[in-house]
Coordinates of C-alpha atoms in Angstrom, one line a residue:
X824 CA 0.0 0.0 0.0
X825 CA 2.7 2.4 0.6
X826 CA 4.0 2.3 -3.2
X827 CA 0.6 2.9 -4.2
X828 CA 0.5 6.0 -1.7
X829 CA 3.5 7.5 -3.1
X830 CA 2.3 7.5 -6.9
X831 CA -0.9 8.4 -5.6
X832 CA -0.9 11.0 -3.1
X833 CA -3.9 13.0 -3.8
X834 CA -6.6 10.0 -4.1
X835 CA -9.2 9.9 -1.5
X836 CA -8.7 6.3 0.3
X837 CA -11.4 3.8 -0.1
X838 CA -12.1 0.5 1.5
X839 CA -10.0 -2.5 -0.4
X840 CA -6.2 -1.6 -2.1
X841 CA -8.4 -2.2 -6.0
X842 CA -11.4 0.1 -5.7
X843 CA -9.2 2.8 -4.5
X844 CA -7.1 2.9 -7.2
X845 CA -9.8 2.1 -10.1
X846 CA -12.0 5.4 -8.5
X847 CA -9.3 7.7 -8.5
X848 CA -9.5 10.8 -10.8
X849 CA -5.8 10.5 -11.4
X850 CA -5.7 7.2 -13.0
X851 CA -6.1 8.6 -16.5
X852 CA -3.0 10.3 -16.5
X853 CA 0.9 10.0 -16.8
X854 CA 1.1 8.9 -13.6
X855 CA -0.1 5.2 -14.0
X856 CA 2.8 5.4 -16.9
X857 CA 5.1 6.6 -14.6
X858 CA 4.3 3.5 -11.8
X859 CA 4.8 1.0 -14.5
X860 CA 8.2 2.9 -15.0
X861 CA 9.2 2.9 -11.4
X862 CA 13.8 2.4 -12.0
X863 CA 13.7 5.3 -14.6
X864 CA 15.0 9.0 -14.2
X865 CA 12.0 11.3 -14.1
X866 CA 13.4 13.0 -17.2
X867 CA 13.3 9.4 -19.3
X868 CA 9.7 8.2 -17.5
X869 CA 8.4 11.4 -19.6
X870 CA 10.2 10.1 -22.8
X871 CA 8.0 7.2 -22.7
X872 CA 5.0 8.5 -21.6
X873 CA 5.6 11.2 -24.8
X874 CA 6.5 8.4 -26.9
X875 CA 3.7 5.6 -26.0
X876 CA 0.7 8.8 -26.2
X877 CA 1.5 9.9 -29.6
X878 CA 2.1 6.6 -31.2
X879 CA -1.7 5.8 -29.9
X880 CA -3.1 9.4 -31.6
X881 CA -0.8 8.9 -35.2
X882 CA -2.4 5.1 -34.8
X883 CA -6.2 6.4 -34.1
X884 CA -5.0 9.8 -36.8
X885 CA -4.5 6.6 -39.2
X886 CA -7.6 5.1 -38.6
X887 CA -9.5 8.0 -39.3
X888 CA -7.7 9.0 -42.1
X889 CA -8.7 5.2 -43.6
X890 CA -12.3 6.2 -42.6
X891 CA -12.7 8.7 -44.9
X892 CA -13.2 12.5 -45.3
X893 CA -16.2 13.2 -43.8
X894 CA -14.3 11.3 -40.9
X895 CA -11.7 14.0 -40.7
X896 CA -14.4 16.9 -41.1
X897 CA -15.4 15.9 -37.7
X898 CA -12.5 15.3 -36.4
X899 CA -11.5 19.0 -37.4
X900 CA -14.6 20.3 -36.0
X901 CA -13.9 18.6 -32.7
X902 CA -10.5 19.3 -31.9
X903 CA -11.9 23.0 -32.9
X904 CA -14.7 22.8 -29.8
X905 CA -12.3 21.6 -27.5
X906 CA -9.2 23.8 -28.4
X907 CA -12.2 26.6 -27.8
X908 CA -13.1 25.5 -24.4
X909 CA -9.7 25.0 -23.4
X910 CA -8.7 28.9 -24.2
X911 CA -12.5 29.8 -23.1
X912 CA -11.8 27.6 -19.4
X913 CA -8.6 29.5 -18.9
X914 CA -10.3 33.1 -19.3
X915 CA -12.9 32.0 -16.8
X916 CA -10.1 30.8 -14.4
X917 CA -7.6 34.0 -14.8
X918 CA -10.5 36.6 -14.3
X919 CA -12.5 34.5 -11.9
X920 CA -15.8 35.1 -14.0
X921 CA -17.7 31.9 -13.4
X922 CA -20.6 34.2 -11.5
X923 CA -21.2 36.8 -14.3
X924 CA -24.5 36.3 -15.7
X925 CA -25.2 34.5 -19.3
X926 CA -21.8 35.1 -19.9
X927 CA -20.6 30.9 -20.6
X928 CA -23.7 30.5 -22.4
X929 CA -22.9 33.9 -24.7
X930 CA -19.4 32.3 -25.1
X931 CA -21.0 28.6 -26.6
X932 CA -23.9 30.9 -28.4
X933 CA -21.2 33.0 -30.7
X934 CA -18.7 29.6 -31.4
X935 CA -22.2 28.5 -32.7
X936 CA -22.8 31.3 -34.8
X937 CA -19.8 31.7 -36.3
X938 CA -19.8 28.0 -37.2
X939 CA -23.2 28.0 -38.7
X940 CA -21.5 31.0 -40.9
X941 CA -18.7 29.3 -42.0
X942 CA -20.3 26.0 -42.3
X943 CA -23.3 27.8 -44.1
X944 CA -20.7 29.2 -47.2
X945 CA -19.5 25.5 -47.3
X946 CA -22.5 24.0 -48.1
X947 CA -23.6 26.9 -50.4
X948 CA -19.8 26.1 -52.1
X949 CA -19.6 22.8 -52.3
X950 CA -22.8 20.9 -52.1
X951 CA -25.1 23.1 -54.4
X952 CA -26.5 20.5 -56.5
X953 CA -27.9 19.0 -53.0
X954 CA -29.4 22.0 -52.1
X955 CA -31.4 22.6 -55.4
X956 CA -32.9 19.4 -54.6
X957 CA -34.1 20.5 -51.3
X958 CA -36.9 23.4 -50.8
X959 CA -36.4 23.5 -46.9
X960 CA -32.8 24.3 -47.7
X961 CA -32.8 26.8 -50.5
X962 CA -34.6 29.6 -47.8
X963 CA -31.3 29.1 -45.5
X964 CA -28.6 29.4 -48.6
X965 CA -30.6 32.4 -50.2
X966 CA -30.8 34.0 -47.1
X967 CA -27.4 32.7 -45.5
X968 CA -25.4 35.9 -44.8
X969 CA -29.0 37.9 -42.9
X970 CA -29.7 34.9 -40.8
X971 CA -26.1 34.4 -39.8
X972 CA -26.2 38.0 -39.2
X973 CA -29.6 38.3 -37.0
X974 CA -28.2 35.3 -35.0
X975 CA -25.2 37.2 -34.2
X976 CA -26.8 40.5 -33.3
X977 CA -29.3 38.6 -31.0
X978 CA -26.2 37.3 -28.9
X979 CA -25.0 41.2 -29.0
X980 CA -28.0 42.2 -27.6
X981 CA -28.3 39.4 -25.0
X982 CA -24.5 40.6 -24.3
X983 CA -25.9 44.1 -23.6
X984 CA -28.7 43.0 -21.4
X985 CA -26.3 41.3 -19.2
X986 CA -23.8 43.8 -18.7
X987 CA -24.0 44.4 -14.6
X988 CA -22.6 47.8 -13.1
X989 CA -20.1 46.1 -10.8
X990 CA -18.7 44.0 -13.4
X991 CA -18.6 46.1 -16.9
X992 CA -14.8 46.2 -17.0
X993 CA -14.4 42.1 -16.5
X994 CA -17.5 41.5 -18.7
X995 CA -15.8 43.3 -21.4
X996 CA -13.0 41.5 -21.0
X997 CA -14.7 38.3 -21.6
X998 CA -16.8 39.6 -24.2
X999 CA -13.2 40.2 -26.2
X1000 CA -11.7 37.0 -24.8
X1001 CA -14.4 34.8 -26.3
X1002 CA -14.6 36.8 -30.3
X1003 CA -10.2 36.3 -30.1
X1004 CA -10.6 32.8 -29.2
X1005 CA -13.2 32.1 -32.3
X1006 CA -10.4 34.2 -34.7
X1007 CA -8.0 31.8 -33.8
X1008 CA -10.2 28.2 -33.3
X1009 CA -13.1 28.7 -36.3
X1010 CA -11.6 30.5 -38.8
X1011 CA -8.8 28.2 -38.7
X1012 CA -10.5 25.1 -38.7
X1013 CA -12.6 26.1 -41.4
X1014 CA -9.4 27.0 -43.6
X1015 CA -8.1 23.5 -42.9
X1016 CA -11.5 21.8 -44.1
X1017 CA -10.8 24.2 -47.3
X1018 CA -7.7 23.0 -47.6
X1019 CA -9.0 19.1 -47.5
X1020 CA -11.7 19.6 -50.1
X1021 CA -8.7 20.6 -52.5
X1022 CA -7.6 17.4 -52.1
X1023 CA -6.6 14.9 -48.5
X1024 CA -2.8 15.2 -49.7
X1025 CA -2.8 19.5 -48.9
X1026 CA -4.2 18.2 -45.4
X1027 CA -2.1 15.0 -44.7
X1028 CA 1.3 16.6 -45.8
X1029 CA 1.1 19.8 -43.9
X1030 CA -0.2 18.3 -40.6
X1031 CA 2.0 15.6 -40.8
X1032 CA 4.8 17.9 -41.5
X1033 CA 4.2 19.4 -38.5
X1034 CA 3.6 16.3 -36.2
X1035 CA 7.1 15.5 -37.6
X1036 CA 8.9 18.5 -36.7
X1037 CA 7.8 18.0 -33.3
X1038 CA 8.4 14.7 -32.8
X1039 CA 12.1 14.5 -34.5
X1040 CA 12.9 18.3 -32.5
X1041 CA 12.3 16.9 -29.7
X1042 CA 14.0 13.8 -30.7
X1043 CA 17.5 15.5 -31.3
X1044 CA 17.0 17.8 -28.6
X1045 CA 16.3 15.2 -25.9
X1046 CA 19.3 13.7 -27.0
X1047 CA 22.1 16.2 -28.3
X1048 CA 20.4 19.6 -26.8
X1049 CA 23.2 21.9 -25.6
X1050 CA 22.1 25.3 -26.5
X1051 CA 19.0 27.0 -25.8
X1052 CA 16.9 28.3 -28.9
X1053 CA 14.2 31.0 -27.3
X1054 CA 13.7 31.5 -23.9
X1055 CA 9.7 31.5 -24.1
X1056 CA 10.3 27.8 -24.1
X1057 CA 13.6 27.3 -22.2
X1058 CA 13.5 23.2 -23.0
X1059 CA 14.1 24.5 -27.0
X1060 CA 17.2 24.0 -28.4
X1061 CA 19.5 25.3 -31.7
X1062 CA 20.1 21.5 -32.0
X1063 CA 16.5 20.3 -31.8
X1064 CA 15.3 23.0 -34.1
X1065 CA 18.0 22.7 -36.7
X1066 CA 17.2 18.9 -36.4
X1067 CA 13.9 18.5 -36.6
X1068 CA 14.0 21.1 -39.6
X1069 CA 16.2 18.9 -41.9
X1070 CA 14.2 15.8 -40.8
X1071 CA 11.0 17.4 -41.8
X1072 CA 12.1 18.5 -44.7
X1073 CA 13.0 15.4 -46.0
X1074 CA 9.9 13.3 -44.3
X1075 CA 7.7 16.1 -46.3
X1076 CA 9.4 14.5 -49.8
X1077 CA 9.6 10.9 -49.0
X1078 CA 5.4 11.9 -47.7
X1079 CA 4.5 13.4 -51.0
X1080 CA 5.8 11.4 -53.2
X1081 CA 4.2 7.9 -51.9
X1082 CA 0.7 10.2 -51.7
X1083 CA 0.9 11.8 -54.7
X1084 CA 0.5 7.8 -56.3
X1085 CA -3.1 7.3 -55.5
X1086 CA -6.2 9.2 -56.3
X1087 CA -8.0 8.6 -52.6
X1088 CA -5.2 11.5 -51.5
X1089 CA -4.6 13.9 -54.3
X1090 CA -8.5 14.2 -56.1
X1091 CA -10.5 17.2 -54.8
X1092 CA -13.5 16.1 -52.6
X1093 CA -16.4 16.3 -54.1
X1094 CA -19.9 15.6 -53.1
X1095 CA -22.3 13.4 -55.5
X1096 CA -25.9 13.9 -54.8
X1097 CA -26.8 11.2 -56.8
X1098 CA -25.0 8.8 -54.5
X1099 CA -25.4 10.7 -51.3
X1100 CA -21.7 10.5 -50.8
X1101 CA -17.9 12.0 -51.0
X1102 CA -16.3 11.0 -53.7
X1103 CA -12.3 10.7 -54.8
X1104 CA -12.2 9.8 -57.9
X1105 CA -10.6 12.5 -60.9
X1106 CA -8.4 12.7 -63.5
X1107 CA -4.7 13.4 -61.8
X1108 CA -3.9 16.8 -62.3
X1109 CA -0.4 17.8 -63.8
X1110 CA 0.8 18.6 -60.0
X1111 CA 0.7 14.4 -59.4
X1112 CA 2.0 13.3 -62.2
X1113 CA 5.5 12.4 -63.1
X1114 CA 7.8 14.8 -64.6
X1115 CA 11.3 14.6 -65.7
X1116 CA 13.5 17.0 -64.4
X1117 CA 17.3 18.6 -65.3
X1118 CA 19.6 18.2 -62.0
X1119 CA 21.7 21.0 -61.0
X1120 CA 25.2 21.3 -61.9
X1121 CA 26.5 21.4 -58.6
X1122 CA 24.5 17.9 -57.8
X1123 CA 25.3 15.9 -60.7
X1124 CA 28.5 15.0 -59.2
X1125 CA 27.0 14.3 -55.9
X1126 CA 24.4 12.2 -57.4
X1127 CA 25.8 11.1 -61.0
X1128 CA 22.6 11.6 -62.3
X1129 CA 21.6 13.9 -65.6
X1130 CA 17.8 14.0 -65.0
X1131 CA 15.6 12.8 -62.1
X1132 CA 11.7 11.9 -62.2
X1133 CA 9.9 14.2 -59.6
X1134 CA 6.4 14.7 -59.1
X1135 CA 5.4 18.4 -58.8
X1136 CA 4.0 18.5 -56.2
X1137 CA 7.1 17.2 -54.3
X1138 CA 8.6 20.7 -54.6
X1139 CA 5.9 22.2 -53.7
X1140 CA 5.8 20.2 -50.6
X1141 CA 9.8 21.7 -49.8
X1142 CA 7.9 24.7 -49.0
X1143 CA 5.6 23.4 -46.8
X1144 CA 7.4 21.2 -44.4
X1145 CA 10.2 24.2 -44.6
X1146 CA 7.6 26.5 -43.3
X1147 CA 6.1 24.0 -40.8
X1148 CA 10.0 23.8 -39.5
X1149 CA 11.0 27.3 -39.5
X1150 CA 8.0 29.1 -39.1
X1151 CA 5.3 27.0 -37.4
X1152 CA 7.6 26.3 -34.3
X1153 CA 6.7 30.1 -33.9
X1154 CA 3.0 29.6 -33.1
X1155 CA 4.1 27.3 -30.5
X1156 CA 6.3 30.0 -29.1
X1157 CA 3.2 32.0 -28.9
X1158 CA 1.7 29.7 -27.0
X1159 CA 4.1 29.5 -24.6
X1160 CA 4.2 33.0 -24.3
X1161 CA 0.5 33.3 -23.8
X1162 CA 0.6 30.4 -21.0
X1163 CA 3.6 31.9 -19.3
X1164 CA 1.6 34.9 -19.2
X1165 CA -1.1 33.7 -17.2
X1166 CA 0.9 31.4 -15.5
X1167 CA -0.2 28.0 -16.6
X1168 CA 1.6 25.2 -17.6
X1169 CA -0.5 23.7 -20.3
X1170 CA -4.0 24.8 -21.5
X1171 CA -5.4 21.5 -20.4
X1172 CA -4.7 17.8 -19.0
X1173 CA -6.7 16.2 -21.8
X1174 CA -3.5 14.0 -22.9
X1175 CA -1.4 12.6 -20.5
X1176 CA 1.9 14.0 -21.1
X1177 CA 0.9 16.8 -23.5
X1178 CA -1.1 19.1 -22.0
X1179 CA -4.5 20.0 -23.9
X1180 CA -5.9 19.8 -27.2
X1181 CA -4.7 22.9 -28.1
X1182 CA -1.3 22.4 -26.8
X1183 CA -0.8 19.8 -29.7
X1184 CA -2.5 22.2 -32.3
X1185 CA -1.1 25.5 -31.4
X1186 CA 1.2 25.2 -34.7
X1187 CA -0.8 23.5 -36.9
X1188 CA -3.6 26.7 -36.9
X1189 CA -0.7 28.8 -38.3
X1190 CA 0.3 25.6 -40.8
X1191 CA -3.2 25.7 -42.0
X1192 CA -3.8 29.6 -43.1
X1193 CA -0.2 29.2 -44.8
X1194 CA -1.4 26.2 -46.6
X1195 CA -4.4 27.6 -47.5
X1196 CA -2.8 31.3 -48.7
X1197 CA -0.5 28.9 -50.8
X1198 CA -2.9 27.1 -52.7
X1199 CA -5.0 30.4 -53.5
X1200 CA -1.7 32.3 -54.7
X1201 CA 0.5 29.5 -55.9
X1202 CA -2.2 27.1 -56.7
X1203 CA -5.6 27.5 -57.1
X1204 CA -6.9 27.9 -60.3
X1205 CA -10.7 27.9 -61.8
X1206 CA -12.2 24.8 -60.0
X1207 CA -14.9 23.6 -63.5
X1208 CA -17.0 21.5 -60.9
X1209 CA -17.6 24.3 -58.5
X1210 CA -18.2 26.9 -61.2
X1211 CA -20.9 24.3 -63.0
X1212 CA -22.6 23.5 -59.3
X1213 CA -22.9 27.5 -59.1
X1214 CA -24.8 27.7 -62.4
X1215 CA -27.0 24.6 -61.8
X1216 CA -28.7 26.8 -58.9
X1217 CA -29.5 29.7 -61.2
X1218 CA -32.4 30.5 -62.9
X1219 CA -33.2 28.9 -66.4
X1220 CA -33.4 32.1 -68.4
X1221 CA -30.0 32.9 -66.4
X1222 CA -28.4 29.6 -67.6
X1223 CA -29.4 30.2 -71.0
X1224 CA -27.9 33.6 -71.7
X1225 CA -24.9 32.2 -69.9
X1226 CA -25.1 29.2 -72.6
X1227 CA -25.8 32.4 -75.6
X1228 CA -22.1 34.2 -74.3
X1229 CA -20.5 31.0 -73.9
X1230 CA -21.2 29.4 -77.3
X1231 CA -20.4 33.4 -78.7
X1232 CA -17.2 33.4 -77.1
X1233 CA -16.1 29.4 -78.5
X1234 CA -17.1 30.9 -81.8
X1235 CA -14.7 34.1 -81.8
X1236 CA -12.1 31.5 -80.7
X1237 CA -12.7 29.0 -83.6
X1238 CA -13.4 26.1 -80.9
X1239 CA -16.6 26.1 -82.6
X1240 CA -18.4 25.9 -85.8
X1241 CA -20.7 28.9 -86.3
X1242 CA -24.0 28.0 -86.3
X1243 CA -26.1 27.9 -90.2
X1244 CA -29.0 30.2 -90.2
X1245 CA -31.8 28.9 -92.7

């Protein structure tokens, strides 16, 4: 019993050595790890704890992936409600506001707002031919914007009708808390869900990009770590980052080119009503296909070789895994920053030995706008599919003087005949 009081010091006792272990609240963290670890430093007890917790989330990450999309649409949405309460909980800690009135109900009534918003264009993007087919739905898409608006403005005024003399200042605070956290949690999450429709490989490459930098940074700085990169996050070193930047790097090449092989990861998603379902299936664009490349001068005596067959994409995929190394470390700095400014130590406790959901994420927010201001400027071009759901939704008199310019245009160009007139 005393072995089992020293790794559990703060758990109420209970009659019988097995019920008082199974009821105690601490049971679900590191520290049953850490008791089946008993000979080791403290220092390598949290190398294993690390290690065992995220092999389990890349091995459930994997599983989802396999499941599908609309799998990791949810999964998105989810770590995006609990990376809000985590930020939310610590406002309501730090200010001590759990007695001001309506306000953790106002907080949950503006993250669903601004999700119905950005959910509401999604639907009206991508899923248009759905929504022709249903009447109840057409009402909400016409009149997306308004209701998203009137929703938003009746939290405003319930925000005003709350405000209590004693507590204006903290209520404000609160009030500006809440609208930063949904900047950095929804409109985030809804650029990664972007990014997945363009295809799973612009989500898989990036995120795993990131996973890897942490993982390999951590890796050479547990074990060669001498100097000390930032002093936001003192446990940082020159060696770790420099490591985990090359690793990446190259992980981000070896990643994209195996991808880039199969359809499931590199077709848009697409929704077909006809099926119900999201679909994978496309023509390869010119991005994942093989292309035969010149090498550099300065390499072909390295490598003795004249050309080398690439796909695109595996350049393209330099720059991200060079920004999740060099400049993605930097939201996590920020993070850090934030926590040591309200004097926490992680958001959260929801994985043993990480911290919280957003403790995990904190880079991979940042990751995601860059992806997604990459594809729109590097990218992105006309998207036919989207452009044809947008005219199937118009009027038919529309469609047919769209069809009149169209079939003009094709005939200036000499793509087609010109009609005979009889």
């Amino acid at each position: 019993m005393d072995s089992f009081n020293l790794y559990f010091p703060s758990c109420p006792r209970m009659s019988g050595q097995f019920s008082w272990i199974i009821s105690c609240r601490i049971m679900s963290s590191p520290i049953i790890l850490k008791f089946s670890l008993p000979n080791l430093f403290s220092r390598w007890k949290n190398w294993w704890i690390r290690g065992i917790l995220t092999l389990t989330m890349i091995s459930l990450f994997f599983l989802i992936i396999y499941m599908g999309s609309f799998m990791l649409m949810l999964l998105v949405l989810g770590i995006q409600v609990k990376c809000f309460h985590e930020i939310i909980t610590i406002g309501y800690r730090v200010y001590r506001s759990y007695e001001l009135p309506w306000f953790r109900t106002l907080s949950w009534y503006f993250l669903l707002c601004v999700n119905y918003f950005f959910y509401g264009e999604t639907v009206a993007d991508y899923f248009a031919t759905f929504v022709q087919r249903e009447e109840q739905l057409q009402f909400l898409i016409r009149y997306h914007r308004f209701i998203s608006f009137a929703l938003y403005l009746a939290g405003f005024c319930m925000f005003v009708l709350s405000l209590v003399k004693k507590h204006y200042r903290l209520q404000f605070y609160m009030f500006a808390w809440t609208h930063v956290t949904l900047l950095i949690t929804v409109t985030q999450s809804h650029l990664v869900i972007q990014n997945l429709f363009e295809g799973m490989i612009w989500f898989l490459v990036p995120i795993s990009s990131v996973i890897c930098n942490d993982i390999t940074a951590y890796l050479f700085g547990f074990f060669f770590g001498r100097t000390p990169l930032i002093k936001l996050s003192p446990k940082k070193t020159w060696e770790g980052f420099i490591g985990g930047f090359f690793s990446t790097v190259v992980f981000g090449f070896i990643a994209a080119y195996i991808l880039a092989k199969y359809q499931y990861f590199v077709c848009p998603i697409e929704y077909r009503s006809e099926i119900n379902s999201f679909v994978t299936e496309c023509e390869p664009s010119e991005l994942f296909q093989l292309q035969t490349y010149s090498v550099p001068p300065l390499l072909k005596g390295v490598l003795r070789w004249d050309t080398v067959s690439l796909y695109p994409f595996q350049i393209h995929s330099i720059a991200l895994s060079t920004f999740a190394s060099l400049i993605g470390p930097f939201g996590g700095f920020f993070a850090s920053g934030f926590k040591r400014a309200f004097k926490i130590k992680d958001f959260a406790n929801t994985i043993p030995g990480h911290g919280g959901i957003m403790d995990r994420f904190d880079c991979q927010y940042l990751m995601a706008t860059f992806v997604h201001v990459y594809i729109t400027s590097f990218i992105r071009g006309p998207n036919p599919s989207k452009v044809l759901q947008q005219l199937l939704v118009l009027q038919p008199e529309q469609q047919l003087n769209i069809y009149k310019t169209l079939k003009s245009h094709l005939t200036e160009k000499g793509l087609l005949q010109p009609s005979l007139k009889l």
